[in-house]
GROMACS .gro file of C-alpha atoms in nm:
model
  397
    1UNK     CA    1   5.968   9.479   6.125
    2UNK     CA    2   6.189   9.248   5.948
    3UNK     CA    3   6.274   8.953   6.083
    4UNK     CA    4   6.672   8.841   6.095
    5UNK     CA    5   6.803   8.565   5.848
    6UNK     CA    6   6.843   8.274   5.999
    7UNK     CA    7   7.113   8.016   5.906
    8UNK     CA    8   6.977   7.694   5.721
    9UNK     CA    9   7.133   7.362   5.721
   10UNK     CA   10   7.239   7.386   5.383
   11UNK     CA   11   7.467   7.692   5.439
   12UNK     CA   12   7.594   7.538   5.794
   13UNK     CA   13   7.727   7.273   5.564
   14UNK     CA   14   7.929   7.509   5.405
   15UNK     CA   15   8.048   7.715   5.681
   16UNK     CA   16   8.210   7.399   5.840
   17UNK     CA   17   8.478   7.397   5.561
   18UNK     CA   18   8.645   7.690   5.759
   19UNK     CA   19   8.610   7.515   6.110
   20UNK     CA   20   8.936   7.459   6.250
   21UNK     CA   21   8.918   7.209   6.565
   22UNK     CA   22   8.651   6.922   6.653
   23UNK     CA   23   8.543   7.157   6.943
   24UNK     CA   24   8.386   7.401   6.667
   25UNK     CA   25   8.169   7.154   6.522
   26UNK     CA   26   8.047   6.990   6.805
   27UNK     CA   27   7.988   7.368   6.924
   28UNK     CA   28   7.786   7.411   6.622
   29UNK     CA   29   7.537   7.108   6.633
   30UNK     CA   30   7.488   7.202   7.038
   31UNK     CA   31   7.297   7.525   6.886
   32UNK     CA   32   6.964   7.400   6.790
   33UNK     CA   33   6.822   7.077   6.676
   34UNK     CA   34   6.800   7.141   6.323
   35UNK     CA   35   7.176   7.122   6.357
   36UNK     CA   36   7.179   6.789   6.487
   37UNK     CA   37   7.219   6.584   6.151
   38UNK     CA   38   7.541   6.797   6.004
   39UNK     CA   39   7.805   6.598   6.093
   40UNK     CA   40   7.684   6.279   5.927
   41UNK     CA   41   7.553   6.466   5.595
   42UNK     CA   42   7.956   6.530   5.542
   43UNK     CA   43   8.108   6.299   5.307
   44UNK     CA   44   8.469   6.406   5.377
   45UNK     CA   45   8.679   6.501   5.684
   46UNK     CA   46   8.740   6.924   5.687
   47UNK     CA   47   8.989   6.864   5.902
   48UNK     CA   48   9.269   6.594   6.009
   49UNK     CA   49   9.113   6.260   6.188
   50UNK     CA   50   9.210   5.974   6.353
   51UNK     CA   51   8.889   5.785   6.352
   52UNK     CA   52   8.522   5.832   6.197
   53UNK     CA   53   8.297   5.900   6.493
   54UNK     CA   54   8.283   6.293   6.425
   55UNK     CA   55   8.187   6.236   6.090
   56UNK     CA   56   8.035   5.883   6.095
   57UNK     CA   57   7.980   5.908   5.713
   58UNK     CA   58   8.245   6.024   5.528
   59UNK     CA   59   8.321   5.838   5.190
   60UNK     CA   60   8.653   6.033   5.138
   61UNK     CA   61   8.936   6.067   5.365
   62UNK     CA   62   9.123   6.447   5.311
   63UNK     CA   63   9.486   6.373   5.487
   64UNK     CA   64   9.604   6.784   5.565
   65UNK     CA   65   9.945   6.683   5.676
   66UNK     CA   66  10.228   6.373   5.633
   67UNK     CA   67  10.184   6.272   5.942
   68UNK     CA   68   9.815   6.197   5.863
   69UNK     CA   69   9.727   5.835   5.939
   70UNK     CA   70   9.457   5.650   5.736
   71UNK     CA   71   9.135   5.532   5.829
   72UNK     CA   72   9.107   5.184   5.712
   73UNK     CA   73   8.762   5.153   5.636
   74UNK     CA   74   8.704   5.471   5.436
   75UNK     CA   75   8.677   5.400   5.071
   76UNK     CA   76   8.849   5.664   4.894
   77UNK     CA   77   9.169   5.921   4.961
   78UNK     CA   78   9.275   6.216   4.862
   79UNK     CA   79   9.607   6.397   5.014
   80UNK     CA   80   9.576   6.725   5.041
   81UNK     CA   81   9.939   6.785   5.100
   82UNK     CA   82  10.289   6.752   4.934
   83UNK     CA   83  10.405   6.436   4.987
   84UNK     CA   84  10.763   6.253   4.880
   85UNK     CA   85  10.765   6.033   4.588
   86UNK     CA   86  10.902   5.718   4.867
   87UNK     CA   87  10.602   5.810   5.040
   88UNK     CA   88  10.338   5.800   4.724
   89UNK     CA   89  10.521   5.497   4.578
   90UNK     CA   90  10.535   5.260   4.937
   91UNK     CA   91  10.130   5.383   4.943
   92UNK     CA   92   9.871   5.105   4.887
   93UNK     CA   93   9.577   5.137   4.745
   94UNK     CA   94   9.668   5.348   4.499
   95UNK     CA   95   9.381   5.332   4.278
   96UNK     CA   96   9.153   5.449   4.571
   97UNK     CA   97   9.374   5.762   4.651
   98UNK     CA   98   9.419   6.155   4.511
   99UNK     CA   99   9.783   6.289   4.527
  100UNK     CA  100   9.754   6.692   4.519
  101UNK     CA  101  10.095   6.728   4.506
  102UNK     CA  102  10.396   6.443   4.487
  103UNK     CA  103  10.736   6.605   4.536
  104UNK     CA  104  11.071   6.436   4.413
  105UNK     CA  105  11.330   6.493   4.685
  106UNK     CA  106  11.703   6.458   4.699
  107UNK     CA  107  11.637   6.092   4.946
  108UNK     CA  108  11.364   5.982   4.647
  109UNK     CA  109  11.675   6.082   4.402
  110UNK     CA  110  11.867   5.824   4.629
  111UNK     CA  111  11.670   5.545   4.592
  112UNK     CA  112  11.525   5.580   4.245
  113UNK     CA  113  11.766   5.746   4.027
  114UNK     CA  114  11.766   6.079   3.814
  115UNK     CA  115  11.436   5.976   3.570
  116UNK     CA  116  11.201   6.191   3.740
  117UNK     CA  117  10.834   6.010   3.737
  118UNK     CA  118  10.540   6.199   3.478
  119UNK     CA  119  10.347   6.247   3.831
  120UNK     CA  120  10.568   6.488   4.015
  121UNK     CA  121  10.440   6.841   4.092
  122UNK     CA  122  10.758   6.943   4.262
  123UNK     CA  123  11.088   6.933   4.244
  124UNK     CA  124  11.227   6.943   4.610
  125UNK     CA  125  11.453   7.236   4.750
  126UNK     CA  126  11.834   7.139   4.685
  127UNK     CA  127  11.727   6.861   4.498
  128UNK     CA  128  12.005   6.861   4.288
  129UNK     CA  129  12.230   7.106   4.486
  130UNK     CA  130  12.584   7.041   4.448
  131UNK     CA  131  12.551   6.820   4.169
  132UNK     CA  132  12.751   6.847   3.854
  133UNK     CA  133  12.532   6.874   3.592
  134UNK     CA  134  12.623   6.863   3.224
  135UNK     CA  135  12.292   6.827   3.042
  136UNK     CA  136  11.941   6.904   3.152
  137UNK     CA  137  11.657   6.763   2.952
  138UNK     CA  138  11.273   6.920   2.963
  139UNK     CA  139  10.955   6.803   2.869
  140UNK     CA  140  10.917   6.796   2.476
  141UNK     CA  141  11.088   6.932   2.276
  142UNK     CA  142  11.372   6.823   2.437
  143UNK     CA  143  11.672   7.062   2.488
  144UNK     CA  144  11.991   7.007   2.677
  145UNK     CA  145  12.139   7.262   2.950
  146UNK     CA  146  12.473   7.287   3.125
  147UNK     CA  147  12.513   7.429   3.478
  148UNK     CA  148  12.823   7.574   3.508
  149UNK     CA  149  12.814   7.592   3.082
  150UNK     CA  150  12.469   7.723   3.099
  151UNK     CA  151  12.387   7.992   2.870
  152UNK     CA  152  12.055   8.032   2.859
  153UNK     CA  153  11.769   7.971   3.036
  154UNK     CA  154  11.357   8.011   2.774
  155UNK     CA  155  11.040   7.904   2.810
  156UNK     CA  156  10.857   7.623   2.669
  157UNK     CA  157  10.560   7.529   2.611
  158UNK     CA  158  10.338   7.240   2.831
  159UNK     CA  159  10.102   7.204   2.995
  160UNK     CA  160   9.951   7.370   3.292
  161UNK     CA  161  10.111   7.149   3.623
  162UNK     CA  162  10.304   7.302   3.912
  163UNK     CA  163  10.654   7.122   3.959
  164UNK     CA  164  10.901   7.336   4.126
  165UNK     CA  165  11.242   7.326   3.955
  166UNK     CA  166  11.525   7.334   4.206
  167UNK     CA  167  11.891   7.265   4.078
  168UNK     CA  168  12.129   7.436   4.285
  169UNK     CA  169  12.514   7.438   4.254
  170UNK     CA  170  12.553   7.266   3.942
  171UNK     CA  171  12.866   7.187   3.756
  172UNK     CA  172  12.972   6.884   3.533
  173UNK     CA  173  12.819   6.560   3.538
  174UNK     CA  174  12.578   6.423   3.260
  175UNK     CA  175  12.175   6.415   3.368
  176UNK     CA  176  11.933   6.338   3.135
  177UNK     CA  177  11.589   6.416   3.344
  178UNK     CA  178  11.315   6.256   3.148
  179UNK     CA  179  10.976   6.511   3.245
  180UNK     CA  180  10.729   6.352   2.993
  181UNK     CA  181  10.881   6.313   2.626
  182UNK     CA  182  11.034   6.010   2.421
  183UNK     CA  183  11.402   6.005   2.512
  184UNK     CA  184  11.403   5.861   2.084
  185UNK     CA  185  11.345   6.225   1.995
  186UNK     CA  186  11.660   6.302   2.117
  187UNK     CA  187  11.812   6.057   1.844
  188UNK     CA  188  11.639   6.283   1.565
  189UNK     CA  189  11.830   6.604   1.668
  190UNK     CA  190  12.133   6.736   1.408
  191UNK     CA  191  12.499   6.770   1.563
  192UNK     CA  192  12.446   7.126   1.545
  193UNK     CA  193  12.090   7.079   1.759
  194UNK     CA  194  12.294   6.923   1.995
  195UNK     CA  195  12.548   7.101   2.064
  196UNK     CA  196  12.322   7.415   2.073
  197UNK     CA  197  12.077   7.220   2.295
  198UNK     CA  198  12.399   7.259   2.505
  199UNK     CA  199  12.379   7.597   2.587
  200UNK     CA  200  11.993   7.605   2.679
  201UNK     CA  201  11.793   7.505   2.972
  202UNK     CA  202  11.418   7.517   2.835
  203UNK     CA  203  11.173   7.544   3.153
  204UNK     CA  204  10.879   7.438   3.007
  205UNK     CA  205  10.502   7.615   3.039
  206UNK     CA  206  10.365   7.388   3.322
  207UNK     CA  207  10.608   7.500   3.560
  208UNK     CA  208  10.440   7.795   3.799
  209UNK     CA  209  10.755   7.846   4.079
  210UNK     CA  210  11.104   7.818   4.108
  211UNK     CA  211  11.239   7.705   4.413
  212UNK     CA  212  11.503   7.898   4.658
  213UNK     CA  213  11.829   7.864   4.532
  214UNK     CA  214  11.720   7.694   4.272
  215UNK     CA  215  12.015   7.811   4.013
  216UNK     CA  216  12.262   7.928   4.262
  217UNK     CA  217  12.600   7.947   4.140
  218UNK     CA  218  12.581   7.857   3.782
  219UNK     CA  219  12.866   8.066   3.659
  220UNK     CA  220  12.829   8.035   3.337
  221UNK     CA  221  12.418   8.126   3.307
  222UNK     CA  222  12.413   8.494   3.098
  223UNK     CA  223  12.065   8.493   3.009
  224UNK     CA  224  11.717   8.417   3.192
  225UNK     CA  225  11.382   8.467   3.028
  226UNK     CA  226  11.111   8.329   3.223
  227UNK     CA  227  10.762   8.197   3.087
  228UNK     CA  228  10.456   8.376   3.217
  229UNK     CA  229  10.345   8.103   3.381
  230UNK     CA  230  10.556   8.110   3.637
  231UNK     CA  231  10.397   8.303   3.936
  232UNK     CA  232  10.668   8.255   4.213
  233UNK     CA  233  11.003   8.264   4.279
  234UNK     CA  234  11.208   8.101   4.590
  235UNK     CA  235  11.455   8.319   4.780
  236UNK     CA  236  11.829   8.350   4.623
  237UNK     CA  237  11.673   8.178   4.274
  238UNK     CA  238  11.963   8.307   4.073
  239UNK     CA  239  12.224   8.418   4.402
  240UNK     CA  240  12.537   8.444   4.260
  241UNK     CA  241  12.473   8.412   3.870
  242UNK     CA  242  12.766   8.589   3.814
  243UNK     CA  243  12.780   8.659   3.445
  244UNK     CA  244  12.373   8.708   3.359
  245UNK     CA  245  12.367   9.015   3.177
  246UNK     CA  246  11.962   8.984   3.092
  247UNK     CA  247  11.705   8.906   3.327
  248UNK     CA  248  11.361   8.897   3.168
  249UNK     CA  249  11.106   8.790   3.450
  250UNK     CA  250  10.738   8.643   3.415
  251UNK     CA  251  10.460   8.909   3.388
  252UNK     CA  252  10.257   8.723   3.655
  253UNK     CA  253  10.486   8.766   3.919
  254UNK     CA  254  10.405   9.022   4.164
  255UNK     CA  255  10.674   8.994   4.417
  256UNK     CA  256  11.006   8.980   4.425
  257UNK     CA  257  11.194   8.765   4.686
  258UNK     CA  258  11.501   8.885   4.886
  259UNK     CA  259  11.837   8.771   4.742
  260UNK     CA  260  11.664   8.674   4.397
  261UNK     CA  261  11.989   8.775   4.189
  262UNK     CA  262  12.228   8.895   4.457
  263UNK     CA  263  12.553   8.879   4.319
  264UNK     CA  264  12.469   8.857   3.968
  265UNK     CA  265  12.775   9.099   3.859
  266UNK     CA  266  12.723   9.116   3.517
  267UNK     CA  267  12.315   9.195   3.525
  268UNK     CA  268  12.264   9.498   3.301
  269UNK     CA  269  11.910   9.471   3.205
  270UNK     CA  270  11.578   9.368   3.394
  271UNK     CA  271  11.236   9.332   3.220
  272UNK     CA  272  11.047   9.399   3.537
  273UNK     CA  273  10.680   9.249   3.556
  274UNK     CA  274  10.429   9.531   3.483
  275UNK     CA  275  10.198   9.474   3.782
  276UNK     CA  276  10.501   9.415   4.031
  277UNK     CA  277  10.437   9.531   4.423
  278UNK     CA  278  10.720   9.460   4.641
  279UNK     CA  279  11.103   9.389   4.587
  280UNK     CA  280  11.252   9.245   4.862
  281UNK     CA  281  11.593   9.283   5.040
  282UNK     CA  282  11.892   9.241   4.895
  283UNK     CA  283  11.703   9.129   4.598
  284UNK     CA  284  11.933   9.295   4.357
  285UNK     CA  285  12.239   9.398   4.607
  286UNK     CA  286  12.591   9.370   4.413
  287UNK     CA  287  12.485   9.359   4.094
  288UNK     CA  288  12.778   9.587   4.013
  289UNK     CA  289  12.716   9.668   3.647
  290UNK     CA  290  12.347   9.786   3.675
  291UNK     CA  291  12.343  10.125   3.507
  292UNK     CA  292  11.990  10.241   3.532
  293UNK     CA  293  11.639  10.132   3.681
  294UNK     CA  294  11.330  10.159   3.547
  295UNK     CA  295  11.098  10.021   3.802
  296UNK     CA  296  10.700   9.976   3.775
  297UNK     CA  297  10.449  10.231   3.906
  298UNK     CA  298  10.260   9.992   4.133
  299UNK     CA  299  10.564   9.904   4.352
  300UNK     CA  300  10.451   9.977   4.682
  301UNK     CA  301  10.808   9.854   4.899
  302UNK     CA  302  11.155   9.795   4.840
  303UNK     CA  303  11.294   9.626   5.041
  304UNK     CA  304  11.642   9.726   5.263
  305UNK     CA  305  11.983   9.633   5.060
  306UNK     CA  306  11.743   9.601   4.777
  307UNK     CA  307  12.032   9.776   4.535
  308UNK     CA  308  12.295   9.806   4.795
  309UNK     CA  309  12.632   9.780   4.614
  310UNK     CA  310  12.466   9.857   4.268
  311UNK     CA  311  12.814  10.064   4.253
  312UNK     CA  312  12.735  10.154   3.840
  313UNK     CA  313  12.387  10.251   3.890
  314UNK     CA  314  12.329  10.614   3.746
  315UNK     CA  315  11.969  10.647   3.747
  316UNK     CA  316  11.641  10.521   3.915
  317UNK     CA  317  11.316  10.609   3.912
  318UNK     CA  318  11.191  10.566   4.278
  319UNK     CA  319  10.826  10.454   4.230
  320UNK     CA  320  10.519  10.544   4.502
  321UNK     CA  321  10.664  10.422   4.785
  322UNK     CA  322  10.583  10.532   5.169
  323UNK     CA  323  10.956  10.519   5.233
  324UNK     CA  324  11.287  10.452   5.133
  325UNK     CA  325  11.424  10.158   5.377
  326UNK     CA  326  11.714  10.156   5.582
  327UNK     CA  327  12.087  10.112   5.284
  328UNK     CA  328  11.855  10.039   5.008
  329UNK     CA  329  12.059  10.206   4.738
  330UNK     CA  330  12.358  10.252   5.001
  331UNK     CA  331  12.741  10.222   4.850
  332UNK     CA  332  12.519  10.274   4.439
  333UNK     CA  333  12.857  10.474   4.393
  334UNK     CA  334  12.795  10.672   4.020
  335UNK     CA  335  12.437  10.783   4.146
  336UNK     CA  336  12.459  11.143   4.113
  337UNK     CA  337  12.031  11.242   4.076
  338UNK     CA  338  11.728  11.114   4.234
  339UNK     CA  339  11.361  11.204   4.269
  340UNK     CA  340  11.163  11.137   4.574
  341UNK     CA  341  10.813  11.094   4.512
  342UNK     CA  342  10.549  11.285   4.698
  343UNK     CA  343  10.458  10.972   4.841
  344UNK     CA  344  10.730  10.908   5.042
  345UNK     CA  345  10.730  11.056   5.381
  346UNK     CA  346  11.051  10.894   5.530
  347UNK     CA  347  11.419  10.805   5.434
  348UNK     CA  348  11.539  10.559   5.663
  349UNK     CA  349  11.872  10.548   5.821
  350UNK     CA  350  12.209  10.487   5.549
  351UNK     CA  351  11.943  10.476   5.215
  352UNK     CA  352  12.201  10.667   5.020
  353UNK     CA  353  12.464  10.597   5.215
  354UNK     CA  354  12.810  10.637   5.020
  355UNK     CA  355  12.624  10.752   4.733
  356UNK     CA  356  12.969  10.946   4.668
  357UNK     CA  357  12.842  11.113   4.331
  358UNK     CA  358  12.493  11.208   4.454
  359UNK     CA  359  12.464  11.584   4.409
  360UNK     CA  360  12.070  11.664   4.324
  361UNK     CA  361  11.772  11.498   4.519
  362UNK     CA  362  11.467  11.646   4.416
  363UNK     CA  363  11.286  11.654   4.821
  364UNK     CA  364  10.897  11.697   4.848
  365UNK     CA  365  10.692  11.848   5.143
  366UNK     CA  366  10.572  11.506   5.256
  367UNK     CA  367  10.910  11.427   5.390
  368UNK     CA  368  10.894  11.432   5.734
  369UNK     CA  369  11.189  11.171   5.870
  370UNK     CA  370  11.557  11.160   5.792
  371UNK     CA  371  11.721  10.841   5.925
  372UNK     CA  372  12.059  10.899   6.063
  373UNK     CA  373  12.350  10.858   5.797
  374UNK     CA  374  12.122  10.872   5.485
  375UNK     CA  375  12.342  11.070   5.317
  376UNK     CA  376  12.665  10.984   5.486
  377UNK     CA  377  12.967  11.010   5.248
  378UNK     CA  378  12.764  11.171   4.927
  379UNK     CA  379  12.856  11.463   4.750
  380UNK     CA  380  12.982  11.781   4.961
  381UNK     CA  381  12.683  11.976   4.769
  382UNK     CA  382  12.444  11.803   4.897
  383UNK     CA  383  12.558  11.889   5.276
  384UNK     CA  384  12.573  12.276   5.089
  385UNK     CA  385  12.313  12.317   4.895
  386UNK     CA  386  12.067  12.169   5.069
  387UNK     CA  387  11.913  12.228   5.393
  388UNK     CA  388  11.888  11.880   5.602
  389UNK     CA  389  11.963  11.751   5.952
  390UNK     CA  390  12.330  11.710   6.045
  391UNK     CA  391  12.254  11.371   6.111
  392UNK     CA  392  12.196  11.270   5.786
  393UNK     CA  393  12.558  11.368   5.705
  394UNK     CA  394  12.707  11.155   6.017
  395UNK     CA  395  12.830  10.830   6.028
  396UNK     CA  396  12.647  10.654   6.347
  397UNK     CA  397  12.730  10.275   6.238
   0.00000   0.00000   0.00000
């Protein structure tokens, strides 16, 4: 007979990464002796301290949180948080300390003006919200942008860093931010550079997400083509873009987030990513001059109000989805034809709801739920030439 494995002190050292409270690794040294000695082989802290006597040897000091209060007499750092740019700069010791992630917020704005430091990682949420921004400068090669004269929005290249942009609201006022190039370079631009650089905001390769809101209301943005770098997206990103015709989003991304271009009248065309698995709600509601969909395969959910109000959508391809969520293509007024997948064993209550040219929905055997009102207000043939319960026909909202 075999006997059991048997944990070593080698592998208990790595197990107690994944501890969670000081109870669990007193716990553990309580089990036999040759547990005894763990605690002081650790040479940081795998979770947030106030003094050393858990782990009496630690050279490096992790700080989880903020609110995380040095040690003193530990020799080296390393925050494994985001932390403001006040906070990093008012730090001592900074030779002997590791900033994961410094984040330039609207009160480090406030104190230390629109030059945003090489350091920064992240670009706080409404950083610049309700600023008036006439000209936004990248990391090199520097290009110029204009909020509510924005244009265009293109990749660049960089390096690989993860600052999240967030510039909300934005209208007039000049703002050169500096992100690593020689502000003489911009001196070696034509006239006709310039006033091109006008029309484009460049987000360069290092940047991986995009904070919420991040571009709401820039009324004048028509065309977004995000590098592939970028892997996430904030809620409401572009809300209210209203004249981007062209949204061209970064392969990498794999979810959507709810309100991402809500409002966005004049969106006509989306490059969707190829490996994309959820689109959440309202994501695209009110983006009234949509004609057709062609969504990816390996969508698994969409979300409810994901195309509610898409009133000149035609045509969509519904990928394999479990179910169609409550309004989800409600009030999509010229959509007169849809497929339901086999998948798809429920549509939830008002999912077509006002779909006033729907006449052909191509049902499968899998269906098994009707949600009340899904087909409220569409086409009289669909109430005659189909056989479906009366409640899907009613108005119960």
């Amino acid at each position: 007979m075999n006997k059991s494995k048997q944990l070593d002190s080698y592998s208990i050292l790595i197990i107690c990464k994944y501890f969670k409270t000081p109870e669990d690794f007193i716990n553990i040294i309580c089990v036999c002796k040759k547990f005894n000695e763990t605690l002081k082989k650790l040479r940081f802290n795998p979770i947030s301290i106030i003094t050393k006597k858990l782990f009496p040897l630690i050279q490096t000091q992790y700080l989880y949180f903020p609110t995380d209060e040095r040690i003193p007499t530990i020799e080296f750092y390393c925050y494994d948080c985001k932390i403001t740019f006040s906070r990093f700069f008012f730090t001592s010791n900074k030779q002997k300390t590791k900033f994961k992630c410094v984040e330039y917020t609207l009160n480090d704005r406030m104190k230390f003006g629109n030059k945003i430091p090489k350091l920064i990682k992240s670009l706080g949420k409404g950083l610049f919200a309700d600023s008036n921004f006439e000209k936004i400068i990248p990391s090199s090669p520097p290009h110029c942008s204009v909020c509510n004269k924005l244009h265009n929005i293109v990749p660049n290249s960089g390096i690989n860093e993860n600052p999240q942009l967030n510039h909300s609201r934005s209208k007039n006022i000049l703002l050169n931010l500096q992100l690593d190039f020689l502000e003489d370079n911009i001196n070696e631009l034509t006239d006709q550079q310039k006033e091109e650089n006008k029309k484009f905001l460049q987000i360069p390769n290092y940047i991986q997400s995009i904070g919420s809101e991040c571009f709401l209301n820039c009324s004048s943005l028509t065309f977004i083509k995000l590098s592939n770098t970028i892997t996430e997206l904030g809620n409401g990103a572009f809300k209210n873009c209203a004249k981007v015709s062209h949204l061209i989003l970064s392969t990498n991304i794999t979810s959507l987030p709810p309100t991402l271009c809500y409002g966005c009248h004049s969106l006509s065309q989306i490059s969707f990513p190829p490996y994309l698995v959820s689109i959440g709600d309202n994501a695209f509601a009110q983006c009234t001059n949509l004609v057709s969909l062609q969504l990816p395969q390996t969508i698994t959910s969409i979300g409810s109000f994901a195309f509610c109000g898409c009133s000149s959508l035609r045509s969509v391809n519904i990928p394999s989805i479990n179910k169609i969520n409550p309004y989800t293509f409600s009030e999509c007024f010229s959509l007169y034809q849809i497929s339901i997948p086999s998948t798809v064993t429920a549509i939830d209550t008002c999912a077509f709801k006002k779909c006033t040219s729907l006449t052909q929905i191509g049902l499968c055997s899998s269906l098994v739920k009707f949600g009340d009102s899904c087909f409220y207000q569409c086409h009289y043939r669909l109430f005659k030439d189909y056989i479906l319960p009366e409640r899907c026909f009613i108005n119960y909202n």
